[in-house]
Amino acid sequence: MSVLSLSHAMPSRSIQRSASLPATSPLKARRVSSHTLLEGERELVIQHQGSEYHLRLTRNDKLILTK
């Protein structure tokens, strides 16, 4: 089982808006493949603010996130 800590998983990035973009412009969300996250496993533990969340791949190829 893999453990992913969100506070250390991604390098912090400073996001600066261009002067031509309005303040309400949505930022594009980063996309990660479930296969990349799970790395061949059926379960991944995500640590977030002192809690653990379990991301599981079911037999029916569905993802379930539980605390």
PDB file of C-alpha atoms in Angstrom:
ATOM      1  CA  MET A   1       0.000   0.000   0.000  1.00  0.00           C
ATOM      2  CA  SER A   2       1.359   3.416  -0.953  1.00  0.00           C
ATOM      3  CA  VAL A   3       1.159   6.508   1.237  1.00  0.00           C
ATOM      4  CA  LEU A   4       0.930   9.963  -0.327  1.00  0.00           C
ATOM      5  CA  SER A   5       1.299  13.064   1.800  1.00  0.00           C
ATOM      6  CA  LEU A   6      -0.287  16.027   0.047  1.00  0.00           C
ATOM      7  CA  SER A   7       1.839  18.538   1.888  1.00  0.00           C
ATOM      8  CA  HIS A   8       4.986  16.960   0.431  1.00  0.00           C
ATOM      9  CA  ALA A   9       3.669  15.419  -2.800  1.00  0.00           C
ATOM     10  CA  MET A  10       3.916  18.497  -4.957  1.00  0.00           C
ATOM     11  CA  PRO A  11       6.471  21.259  -4.922  1.00  0.00           C
ATOM     12  CA  SER A  12       4.875  24.509  -3.910  1.00  0.00           C
ATOM     13  CA  ARG A  13       4.321  26.814  -6.817  1.00  0.00           C
ATOM     14  CA  SER A  14       3.759  30.495  -6.752  1.00  0.00           C
ATOM     15  CA  ILE A  15       0.853  31.321  -9.029  1.00  0.00           C
ATOM     16  CA  GLN A  16       0.795  34.814 -10.414  1.00  0.00           C
ATOM     17  CA  ARG A  17      -2.056  36.162 -12.489  1.00  0.00           C
ATOM     18  CA  SER A  18      -1.423  38.109 -15.613  1.00  0.00           C
ATOM     19  CA  ALA A  19      -2.625  41.704 -15.599  1.00  0.00           C
ATOM     20  CA  SER A  20      -4.875  40.811 -18.561  1.00  0.00           C
ATOM     21  CA  LEU A  21      -6.780  38.104 -16.626  1.00  0.00           C
ATOM     22  CA  PRO A  22      -9.681  39.073 -14.379  1.00  0.00           C
ATOM     23  CA  ALA A  23      -9.351  38.133 -10.694  1.00  0.00           C
ATOM     24  CA  THR A  24     -12.228  35.638 -11.059  1.00  0.00           C
ATOM     25  CA  SER A  25     -10.540  33.674 -13.874  1.00  0.00           C
ATOM     26  CA  PRO A  26     -10.416  29.946 -12.878  1.00  0.00           C
ATOM     27  CA  LEU A  27      -7.015  28.259 -12.777  1.00  0.00           C
ATOM     28  CA  LYS A  28      -6.658  25.043 -14.751  1.00  0.00           C
ATOM     29  CA  ALA A  29      -6.646  22.009 -12.449  1.00  0.00           C
ATOM     30  CA  ARG A  30      -3.689  19.633 -12.610  1.00  0.00           C
ATOM     31  CA  ARG A  31      -4.637  16.152 -13.901  1.00  0.00           C
ATOM     32  CA  VAL A  32      -3.051  12.911 -12.696  1.00  0.00           C
ATOM     33  CA  SER A  33      -3.899   9.441 -13.981  1.00  0.00           C
ATOM     34  CA  SER A  34      -5.249   7.027 -11.358  1.00  0.00           C
ATOM     35  CA  HIS A  35      -2.774   4.469 -12.722  1.00  0.00           C
ATOM     36  CA  THR A  36       0.061   6.886 -11.951  1.00  0.00           C
ATOM     37  CA  LEU A  37      -1.210   7.426  -8.399  1.00  0.00           C
ATOM     38  CA  LEU A  38      -1.864   3.774  -7.595  1.00  0.00           C
ATOM     39  CA  GLU A  39       1.317   2.443  -9.280  1.00  0.00           C
ATOM     40  CA  GLY A  40      -0.206  -1.015  -9.827  1.00  0.00           C
ATOM     41  CA  GLU A  41      -1.648  -1.265  -6.302  1.00  0.00           C
ATOM     42  CA  ARG A  42      -5.355  -1.447  -5.388  1.00  0.00           C
ATOM     43  CA  GLU A  43      -5.150   1.069  -2.521  1.00  0.00           C
ATOM     44  CA  LEU A  44      -3.424   4.351  -1.748  1.00  0.00           C
ATOM     45  CA  VAL A  45      -3.356   6.157   1.599  1.00  0.00           C
ATOM     46  CA  ILE A  46      -3.428   9.950   1.346  1.00  0.00           C
ATOM     47  CA  GLN A  47      -2.314  11.931   4.402  1.00  0.00           C
ATOM     48  CA  HIS A  48      -3.990  15.329   4.679  1.00  0.00           C
ATOM     49  CA  GLN A  49      -3.928  17.644   7.709  1.00  0.00           C
ATOM     50  CA  GLY A  50      -3.303  14.812  10.161  1.00  0.00           C
ATOM     51  CA  SER A  51      -5.974  12.490   8.727  1.00  0.00           C
ATOM     52  CA  GLU A  52      -5.647   9.482   6.467  1.00  0.00           C
ATOM     53  CA  TYR A  53      -7.853   8.940   3.426  1.00  0.00           C
ATOM     54  CA  HIS A  54      -7.957   5.653   1.526  1.00  0.00           C
ATOM     55  CA  LEU A  55      -8.305   5.680  -2.254  1.00  0.00           C
ATOM     56  CA  ARG A  56      -9.337   2.195  -3.370  1.00  0.00           C
ATOM     57  CA  LEU A  57      -9.762   0.664  -6.804  1.00  0.00           C
ATOM     58  CA  THR A  58     -12.723  -1.740  -6.759  1.00  0.00           C
ATOM     59  CA  ARG A  59     -13.142  -4.982  -8.683  1.00  0.00           C
ATOM     60  CA  ASN A  60     -15.483  -3.047 -11.000  1.00  0.00           C
ATOM     61  CA  ASP A  61     -12.730  -0.493 -11.796  1.00  0.00           C
ATOM     62  CA  LYS A  62     -14.343   2.274  -9.738  1.00  0.00           C
ATOM     63  CA  LEU A  63     -12.492   4.566  -7.334  1.00  0.00           C
ATOM     64  CA  ILE A  64     -13.685   5.004  -3.758  1.00  0.00           C
ATOM     65  CA  LEU A  65     -12.224   7.600  -1.362  1.00  0.00           C
ATOM     66  CA  THR A  66     -12.933   7.036   2.344  1.00  0.00           C
ATOM     67  CA  LYS A  67     -11.646   8.562   5.546  1.00  0.00           C
TER      68      LYS A  67
END
